[in-house]
mmCIF file of C-alpha atoms in Angstrom:
data_model
loop_
_atom_site.group_PDB
_atom_site.id
_atom_site.type_symbol
_atom_site.label_atom_id
_atom_site.label_comp_id
_atom_site.label_asym_id
_atom_site.label_seq_id
_atom_site.Cartn_x
_atom_site.Cartn_y
_atom_site.Cartn_z
ATOM 1 C CA MET A 1 -38.886 33.885 -7.376
ATOM 2 C CA GLY A 2 -37.616 34.507 -10.861
ATOM 3 C CA SER A 3 -35.903 31.964 -13.014
ATOM 4 C CA ASP A 4 -32.516 33.693 -12.479
ATOM 5 C CA TYR A 5 -32.297 32.292 -8.915
ATOM 6 C CA ILE A 6 -31.398 28.701 -8.047
ATOM 7 C CA VAL A 7 -32.078 27.211 -4.633
ATOM 8 C CA SER A 8 -29.651 24.411 -3.730
ATOM 9 C CA THR A 9 -27.912 22.818 -0.776
ATOM 10 C CA PRO A 10 -24.378 23.931 0.254
ATOM 11 C CA PRO A 11 -21.513 24.150 -0.519
ATOM 12 C CA HIS A 12 -22.140 27.136 -2.757
ATOM 13 C CA ILE A 13 -18.528 27.978 -3.559
ATOM 14 C CA ARG A 14 -17.307 26.222 -6.682
ATOM 15 C CA SER A 15 -13.755 25.725 -7.851
ATOM 16 C CA GLY A 16 -12.125 24.121 -10.829
ATOM 17 C CA GLU A 17 -10.626 21.358 -8.708
ATOM 18 C CA THR A 18 -12.040 17.904 -9.377
ATOM 19 C CA ILE A 19 -11.399 14.379 -8.150
ATOM 20 C CA GLU A 20 -9.832 13.572 -11.503
ATOM 21 C CA LYS A 21 -7.347 16.443 -11.126
ATOM 22 C CA PHE A 22 -6.451 15.446 -7.568
ATOM 23 C CA MET A 23 -5.832 11.842 -8.629
ATOM 24 C CA ALA A 24 -3.860 12.931 -11.691
ATOM 25 C CA TRP A 25 -1.533 15.097 -9.573
ATOM 26 C CA THR A 26 -1.058 12.243 -7.093
ATOM 27 C CA PHE A 27 -0.203 9.914 -9.968
ATOM 28 C CA LEU A 28 2.277 12.410 -11.417
ATOM 29 C CA ALA A 29 3.869 12.997 -8.009
ATOM 30 C CA LEU A 30 4.401 9.252 -7.624
ATOM 31 C CA THR A 31 5.681 8.625 -11.157
ATOM 32 C CA PRO A 32 9.413 9.305 -10.450
ATOM 33 C CA LEU A 33 9.214 7.006 -7.426
ATOM 34 C CA VAL A 34 7.590 4.260 -9.511
ATOM 35 C CA VAL A 35 10.286 4.579 -12.186
ATOM 36 C CA ALA A 36 13.017 4.341 -9.544
ATOM 37 C CA GLY A 37 11.282 1.327 -7.990
ATOM 38 C CA LEU A 38 11.099 -0.456 -11.335
ATOM 39 C CA TYR A 39 14.796 0.263 -11.864
ATOM 40 C CA ALA A 40 15.710 -1.039 -8.395
ATOM 41 C CA PHE A 41 13.484 -4.125 -8.223
ATOM 42 C CA GLY A 42 12.851 -4.969 -11.879
ATOM 43 C CA PHE A 43 10.262 -7.513 -12.955
ATOM 44 C CA PHE A 44 8.969 -8.226 -9.444
ATOM 45 C CA ALA A 45 7.981 -4.600 -8.923
ATOM 46 C CA PHE A 46 6.360 -4.365 -12.371
ATOM 47 C CA ARG A 47 4.324 -7.522 -11.759
ATOM 48 C CA THR A 48 3.161 -6.391 -8.326
ATOM 49 C CA LEU A 49 2.254 -2.941 -9.643
ATOM 50 C CA ILE A 50 0.164 -4.140 -12.578
ATOM 51 C CA LEU A 51 -1.675 -6.874 -10.674
ATOM 52 C CA SER A 52 -2.536 -4.585 -7.767
ATOM 53 C CA ILE A 53 -3.962 -1.854 -10.020
ATOM 54 C CA LEU A 54 -5.937 -4.296 -12.190
ATOM 55 C CA SER A 55 -7.358 -6.029 -9.123
ATOM 56 C CA ALA A 56 -8.452 -2.743 -7.536
ATOM 57 C CA VAL A 57 -10.088 -1.524 -10.744
ATOM 58 C CA ALA A 58 -11.850 -4.852 -11.333
ATOM 59 C CA MET A 59 -13.260 -4.954 -7.794
ATOM 60 C CA GLU A 60 -14.409 -1.330 -8.079
ATOM 61 C CA ALA A 61 -16.255 -2.101 -11.324
ATOM 62 C CA ALA A 62 -17.776 -5.301 -9.932
ATOM 63 C CA VAL A 63 -19.123 -3.650 -6.770
ATOM 64 C CA LEU A 64 -20.511 -0.634 -8.648
ATOM 65 C CA ARG A 65 -22.228 -2.962 -11.066
ATOM 66 C CA TYR A 66 -23.722 -4.977 -8.203
ATOM 67 C CA ARG A 67 -24.958 -1.750 -6.589
ATOM 68 C CA LYS A 68 -26.456 -0.712 -9.932
ATOM 69 C CA MET A 69 -24.395 2.478 -9.934
ATOM 70 C CA PRO A 70 -22.540 4.050 -12.872
ATOM 71 C CA ILE A 71 -19.181 2.362 -13.316
ATOM 72 C CA VAL A 72 -16.835 5.333 -13.003
ATOM 73 C CA ILE A 73 -13.231 4.205 -13.257
ATOM 74 C CA SER A 74 -12.044 7.330 -15.031
ATOM 75 C CA ASP A 75 -11.923 9.331 -11.776
ATOM 76 C CA GLY A 76 -8.681 7.447 -11.055
ATOM 77 C CA SER A 77 -9.406 6.687 -7.376
ATOM 78 C CA ALA A 78 -9.275 2.895 -7.785
ATOM 79 C CA ILE A 79 -6.081 3.177 -9.843
ATOM 80 C CA ILE A 80 -4.424 5.299 -7.144
ATOM 81 C CA THR A 81 -5.544 2.843 -4.441
ATOM 82 C CA GLY A 82 -4.005 -0.074 -6.356
ATOM 83 C CA LEU A 83 -0.846 1.923 -7.059
ATOM 84 C CA ILE A 84 -0.343 2.992 -3.439
ATOM 85 C CA LEU A 85 -1.017 -0.548 -2.195
ATOM 86 C CA ALA A 86 1.636 -1.919 -4.576
ATOM 87 C CA LEU A 87 4.128 0.651 -3.291
ATOM 88 C CA THR A 88 3.644 -0.648 0.260
ATOM 89 C CA LEU A 89 4.177 -4.336 -0.583
ATOM 90 C CA PRO A 90 7.444 -6.286 -0.456
ATOM 91 C CA PRO A 91 8.625 -6.569 -4.078
ATOM 92 C CA LYS A 92 8.958 -10.372 -4.117
ATOM 93 C CA VAL A 93 5.512 -11.326 -2.806
ATOM 94 C CA PRO A 94 3.701 -14.104 -4.720
ATOM 95 C CA TYR A 95 1.603 -12.923 -7.659
ATOM 96 C CA TRP A 96 -1.689 -13.563 -5.842
ATOM 97 C CA ILE A 97 -0.880 -11.233 -2.945
ATOM 98 C CA PRO A 98 -1.393 -7.950 -4.905
ATOM 99 C CA ILE A 99 -4.514 -9.445 -6.506
ATOM 100 C CA VAL A 100 -6.069 -10.285 -3.140
ATOM 101 C CA GLY A 101 -4.801 -7.050 -1.588
ATOM 102 C CA GLY A 102 -6.244 -4.817 -4.317
ATOM 103 C CA ALA A 103 -9.646 -6.489 -4.031
ATOM 104 C CA LEU A 104 -9.678 -6.261 -0.215
ATOM 105 C CA ALA A 105 -8.641 -2.612 -0.287
ATOM 106 C CA ILE A 106 -11.524 -1.584 -2.529
ATOM 107 C CA PHE A 107 -14.177 -3.820 -0.985
ATOM 108 C CA PHE A 108 -13.465 -3.422 2.743
ATOM 109 C CA GLY A 109 -11.660 -0.088 2.696
ATOM 110 C CA LYS A 110 -13.879 1.853 0.314
ATOM 111 C CA GLN A 111 -17.088 0.342 -1.058
ATOM 112 C CA LEU A 112 -18.235 -1.194 2.226
ATOM 113 C CA PHE A 113 -18.486 2.346 3.641
ATOM 114 C CA GLY A 114 -20.409 3.645 0.627
ATOM 115 C CA GLY A 115 -17.669 4.502 -1.856
ATOM 116 C CA LEU A 116 -15.327 7.404 -2.453
ATOM 117 C CA GLY A 117 -15.640 10.135 0.155
ATOM 118 C CA TYR A 118 -17.401 7.979 2.748
ATOM 119 C CA ASN A 119 -14.542 5.708 3.825
ATOM 120 C CA VAL A 120 -13.190 6.148 7.365
ATOM 121 C CA PHE A 121 -9.867 4.388 6.789
ATOM 122 C CA ASN A 122 -7.359 4.697 3.980
ATOM 123 C CA PRO A 123 -8.359 1.898 1.541
ATOM 124 C CA ALA A 124 -4.817 0.958 0.490
ATOM 125 C CA LEU A 125 -3.743 0.589 4.116
ATOM 126 C CA VAL A 126 -6.835 -1.484 4.895
ATOM 127 C CA GLY A 127 -5.779 -3.873 2.124
ATOM 128 C CA ARG A 128 -2.189 -4.013 3.342
ATOM 129 C CA ALA A 129 -3.208 -4.514 6.971
ATOM 130 C CA MET A 130 -5.432 -7.450 6.037
ATOM 131 C CA LEU A 131 -2.575 -9.000 4.054
ATOM 132 C CA VAL A 132 -0.151 -8.560 6.963
ATOM 133 C CA LEU A 133 -2.567 -10.107 9.452
ATOM 134 C CA SER A 134 -3.574 -12.968 7.133
ATOM 135 C CA TRP A 135 -0.181 -13.941 5.714
ATOM 136 C CA PRO A 136 2.467 -12.500 8.072
ATOM 137 C CA SER A 137 5.250 -14.867 7.005
ATOM 138 C CA ILE A 138 4.887 -13.944 3.330
ATOM 139 C CA MET A 139 4.580 -10.222 4.037
ATOM 140 C CA SER A 140 7.626 -10.189 6.320
ATOM 141 C CA GLY A 141 9.809 -12.562 4.280
ATOM 142 C CA SER A 142 9.541 -11.236 0.753
ATOM 143 C CA TRP A 143 11.898 -8.257 0.967
ATOM 144 C CA PHE A 144 14.953 -7.849 -1.165
ATOM 145 C CA THR A 145 18.294 -8.122 0.573
ATOM 146 C CA THR A 146 18.880 -4.999 2.550
ATOM 147 C CA LEU A 147 21.669 -2.506 2.009
ATOM 148 C CA ARG A 148 25.128 -3.972 1.491
ATOM 149 C CA GLU A 149 26.543 -1.781 4.237
ATOM 150 C CA LEU A 150 24.518 -3.757 6.752
ATOM 151 C CA ASP A 151 25.864 -7.178 5.826
ATOM 152 C CA GLY A 152 24.690 -9.994 8.025
ATOM 153 C CA ILE A 153 20.974 -9.272 7.706
ATOM 154 C CA THR A 154 19.102 -10.588 4.686
ATOM 155 C CA THR A 155 15.468 -10.335 3.649
ATOM 156 C CA ALA A 156 15.028 -7.418 6.032
ATOM 157 C CA THR A 157 14.301 -3.723 5.710
ATOM 158 C CA PRO A 158 16.778 -1.081 6.927
ATOM 159 C CA LEU A 159 14.516 -0.424 9.917
ATOM 160 C CA THR A 160 14.668 -4.101 10.903
ATOM 161 C CA ALA A 161 18.441 -4.064 10.587
ATOM 162 C CA ALA A 162 18.623 -0.884 12.655
ATOM 163 C CA LYS A 163 16.532 -2.506 15.386
ATOM 164 C CA ALA A 164 18.990 -5.422 15.444
ATOM 165 C CA ILE A 165 21.853 -2.965 15.822
ATOM 166 C CA LYS A 166 20.134 -1.222 18.716
ATOM 167 C CA ALA A 167 19.434 -4.573 20.364
ATOM 168 C CA GLY A 168 23.115 -5.441 20.142
ATOM 169 C CA THR A 169 22.684 -8.457 17.859
ATOM 170 C CA LEU A 170 24.441 -6.754 14.950
ATOM 171 C CA ILE A 171 27.371 -4.394 14.771
ATOM 172 C CA GLY A 172 27.042 -1.564 12.326
ATOM 173 C CA ASP A 173 26.877 2.170 11.743
ATOM 174 C CA ILE A 174 23.487 3.249 10.428
ATOM 175 C CA SER A 175 24.836 6.638 9.347
ATOM 176 C CA VAL A 176 26.408 4.939 6.284
ATOM 177 C CA VAL A 177 22.937 4.299 4.864
ATOM 178 C CA TYR A 178 21.893 7.962 4.671
ATOM 179 C CA LYS A 179 22.935 8.300 1.040
ATOM 180 C CA PRO A 180 21.210 5.093 -0.231
ATOM 181 C CA LEU A 181 18.049 5.921 1.713
ATOM 182 C CA LEU A 182 17.991 9.389 0.190
ATOM 183 C CA PHE A 183 18.717 8.420 -3.420
ATOM 184 C CA LEU A 184 18.189 4.702 -4.222
ATOM 185 C CA ASN A 185 17.453 2.250 -1.445
ATOM 186 C CA ARG A 186 17.361 -1.354 -2.651
ATOM 187 C CA GLY A 187 16.065 -2.677 0.673
ATOM 188 C CA GLY A 188 12.368 -2.453 1.539
ATOM 189 C CA CYS A 189 9.375 -1.823 -0.716
ATOM 190 C CA MET A 190 8.929 0.450 -3.732
ATOM 191 C CA GLY A 191 7.497 3.187 -1.535
ATOM 192 C CA GLU A 192 10.792 3.370 0.366
ATOM 193 C CA VAL A 193 13.122 3.406 -2.623
ATOM 194 C CA SER A 194 14.109 7.084 -2.464
ATOM 195 C CA ALA A 195 13.385 9.620 0.271
ATOM 196 C CA LEU A 196 14.396 12.462 -2.040
ATOM 197 C CA LEU A 197 11.834 11.524 -4.710
ATOM 198 C CA LEU A 198 9.165 11.178 -2.029
ATOM 199 C CA ILE A 199 9.919 14.648 -0.684
ATOM 200 C CA ILE A 200 9.808 16.160 -4.188
ATOM 201 C CA GLY A 201 6.518 14.405 -4.908
ATOM 202 C CA GLY A 202 5.102 15.561 -1.580
ATOM 203 C CA LEU A 203 6.102 19.166 -2.213
ATOM 204 C CA VAL A 204 4.366 19.008 -5.587
ATOM 205 C CA LEU A 205 1.158 17.883 -3.900
ATOM 206 C CA ILE A 206 1.433 20.675 -1.329
ATOM 207 C CA ALA A 207 2.093 23.261 -4.044
ATOM 208 C CA ARG A 208 -0.992 22.058 -5.932
ATOM 209 C CA ARG A 209 -2.986 22.043 -2.644
ATOM 210 C CA VAL A 210 -3.798 18.375 -3.064
ATOM 211 C CA VAL A 211 -2.581 17.875 0.524
ATOM 212 C CA ASP A 212 -2.250 20.309 3.423
ATOM 213 C CA TRP A 213 1.322 20.942 4.648
ATOM 214 C CA ARG A 214 0.396 20.752 8.329
ATOM 215 C CA ILE A 215 -0.072 16.988 8.611
ATOM 216 C CA PRO A 216 3.247 15.878 7.003
ATOM 217 C CA LEU A 217 5.201 18.672 8.732
ATOM 218 C CA PHE A 218 3.909 17.906 12.231
ATOM 219 C CA TYR A 219 4.075 14.143 11.601
ATOM 220 C CA LEU A 220 7.716 14.172 10.470
ATOM 221 C CA GLY A 221 8.688 16.810 13.046
ATOM 222 C CA THR A 222 7.230 14.804 15.926
ATOM 223 C CA VAL A 223 9.039 11.631 14.856
ATOM 224 C CA PHE A 224 12.327 13.550 14.554
ATOM 225 C CA VAL A 225 12.039 15.214 17.962
ATOM 226 C CA MET A 226 10.817 12.103 19.788
ATOM 227 C CA SER A 227 13.560 9.978 18.193
ATOM 228 C CA ILE A 228 16.194 12.299 19.653
ATOM 229 C CA LEU A 229 14.468 12.516 23.043
ATOM 230 C CA THR A 230 14.365 8.703 23.269
ATOM 231 C CA GLY A 231 18.037 8.341 22.354
ATOM 232 C CA ASN A 232 17.546 7.248 18.737
ATOM 233 C CA ASN A 233 18.781 8.591 15.431
ATOM 234 C CA GLY A 234 16.300 11.241 14.254
ATOM 235 C CA VAL A 235 17.564 11.532 10.677
ATOM 236 C CA PHE A 236 17.561 7.774 10.142
ATOM 237 C CA ASN A 237 14.035 7.416 11.479
ATOM 238 C CA ILE A 238 12.843 10.096 9.066
ATOM 239 C CA LEU A 239 14.556 8.612 6.007
ATOM 240 C CA ALA A 240 14.071 4.892 6.682
ATOM 241 C CA GLY A 241 10.884 2.938 6.242
ATOM 242 C CA ALA A 242 7.591 4.267 4.983
ATOM 243 C CA LEU A 243 7.454 7.410 7.127
ATOM 244 C CA ILE A 244 7.866 10.025 4.371
ATOM 245 C CA PHE A 245 5.632 8.044 2.026
ATOM 246 C CA GLY A 246 2.994 7.756 4.742
ATOM 247 C CA ALA A 247 3.215 11.420 5.741
ATOM 248 C CA PHE A 248 2.659 12.818 2.232
ATOM 249 C CA PHE A 249 0.597 10.170 0.442
ATOM 250 C CA LEU A 250 -1.380 8.319 3.148
ATOM 251 C CA ALA A 251 -1.836 10.376 6.317
ATOM 252 C CA SER A 252 -2.768 13.486 4.296
ATOM 253 C CA ASP A 253 -5.598 11.751 2.438
ATOM 254 C CA PRO A 254 -8.328 14.457 2.523
ATOM 255 C CA VAL A 255 -11.104 11.898 3.016
ATOM 256 C CA THR A 256 -9.647 10.152 6.075
ATOM 257 C CA SER A 257 -7.858 13.075 7.785
ATOM 258 C CA PRO A 258 -9.267 16.030 9.786
ATOM 259 C CA VAL A 259 -10.525 19.227 8.181
ATOM 260 C CA THR A 260 -9.708 22.116 10.506
ATOM 261 C CA ARG A 261 -6.211 23.606 10.759
ATOM 262 C CA ARG A 262 -5.769 22.916 14.469
ATOM 263 C CA ALA A 263 -7.042 19.383 13.983
ATOM 264 C CA LYS A 264 -4.463 18.735 11.278
ATOM 265 C CA MET A 265 -1.651 19.813 13.623
ATOM 266 C CA ILE A 266 -2.954 17.653 16.473
ATOM 267 C CA TYR A 267 -3.469 14.783 14.057
ATOM 268 C CA GLY A 268 0.121 15.021 12.772
ATOM 269 C CA ILE A 269 1.562 15.121 16.292
ATOM 270 C CA CYS A 270 -0.510 12.108 17.383
ATOM 271 C CA LEU A 271 0.587 10.197 14.284
ATOM 272 C CA GLY A 272 4.212 10.835 15.200
ATOM 273 C CA LEU A 273 3.730 9.750 18.819
ATOM 274 C CA VAL A 274 1.940 6.512 17.850
ATOM 275 C CA THR A 275 4.594 5.714 15.232
ATOM 276 C CA ILE A 276 7.382 6.205 17.771
ATOM 277 C CA LEU A 277 5.524 4.083 20.306
ATOM 278 C CA ILE A 278 5.200 1.202 17.834
ATOM 279 C CA ARG A 279 8.720 1.497 16.416
ATOM 280 C CA PHE A 280 10.598 1.682 19.704
ATOM 281 C CA TYR A 281 8.435 -0.156 22.207
ATOM 282 C CA THR A 282 6.872 -3.072 20.293
ATOM 283 C CA SER A 283 8.215 -5.955 18.211
ATOM 284 C CA TYR A 284 7.264 -4.119 14.983
ATOM 285 C CA SER A 285 10.082 -2.178 13.352
ATOM 286 C CA GLU A 286 7.847 0.062 11.186
ATOM 287 C CA GLY A 287 4.623 1.399 12.697
ATOM 288 C CA VAL A 288 3.453 3.843 10.017
ATOM 289 C CA MET A 289 0.611 1.664 8.723
ATOM 290 C CA PHE A 290 -0.924 0.940 12.127
ATOM 291 C CA ALA A 291 -0.398 4.534 13.285
ATOM 292 C CA ILE A 292 -2.312 5.971 10.318
ATOM 293 C CA LEU A 293 -5.145 3.434 10.550
ATOM 294 C CA PHE A 294 -5.399 4.047 14.300
ATOM 295 C CA MET A 295 -5.528 7.821 13.895
ATOM 296 C CA ASN A 296 -7.987 7.590 10.966
ATOM 297 C CA SER A 297 -10.547 6.453 13.529
ATOM 298 C CA PHE A 298 -10.031 9.662 15.565
ATOM 299 C CA ALA A 299 -10.087 12.150 12.679
ATOM 300 C CA ALA A 300 -13.772 13.059 13.054
ATOM 301 C CA LEU A 301 -13.471 13.300 16.849
ATOM 302 C CA ILE A 302 -10.495 15.680 16.616
ATOM 303 C CA ASP A 303 -12.431 17.788 14.117
ATOM 304 C CA ARG A 304 -15.398 17.975 16.483
ATOM 305 C CA TYR A 305 -13.366 19.453 19.349
ATOM 306 C CA THR A 306 -11.346 21.865 17.193
ATOM 307 C CA ARG A 307 -14.174 23.482 15.264
ATOM 308 C CA PRO A 308 -13.657 27.227 14.996
ATOM 309 C CA ILE A 309 -16.296 29.417 16.626
ATOM 310 C CA THR A 310 -18.741 30.853 14.143
ATOM 311 C CA PHE A 311 -18.236 34.600 13.690
ATOM 312 C CA GLY A 312 -20.607 36.554 15.893
ATOM 313 C CA THR A 313 -21.361 33.702 18.295
ATOM 314 C CA VAL A 314 -20.148 32.879 21.822
ATOM 315 C CA LYS A 315 -18.642 29.526 22.731
ATOM 316 C CA ALA A 316 -21.025 27.522 24.930
ATOM 317 C CA LYS A 317 -19.845 26.935 28.528
#
């Protein structure tokens, strides 16, 4: 064989897309949301953001050094993990919560599985889940006062207030919160501050092919349809909480979501069904975090049973 030929393992198709570019586009898509969050929550949001990112980067560097691997922080994956974790935290949590959360996210959610590309679960959600299970009172009691239109409920998210309305313990009209939820919601975490900015950021990621449109579309569509079928407000359940943030920036993570087209549709539908189940039939008012972590564990299985048949072959009976 002449020197003009190179024998190597697949994949053989190369593109100009790199991890750095994917992370950079994710960061840019989230930037307007971060700016709005800093405007809405001020110093608390800034502190949580910085500490979470620094903690994630420090843990990444420490583990890579221990494993005697090149310390590559410039790919931006640890920064994005810390940023996304901060966006899921209540703004007024103590300073040590984002520090612990960032470290847990990288160690247990990413490096314990072998590093970037090998993790089964979304690292930021692993960190948040461990914080919620370890310090539930802090994680559920550090919200800013919810929307003024829902007076009577403090330190609660709009979803919690809506659940109180449905239970009959609070009188209110949730339709009045559409505008704040869409433009500048001061109740909840930074990742819930504006549904409009989240949608714009998500569309940017789809346009740049950082995420596939099927998962967010089928996820949001399932929640909307099932909300109506169960007698709930479909628009409110789309806009409130972390649903849009989760659909575009967490559930569509290419490492922890399925690969095939049919699998992505099934995955999105299942995410919507699990979210509805948790929101309407358990004591939790949110459900996005547990739904995504739960479905992360089925991503490979869904891929296995939705693999397209290789051209020229017959499906085994």
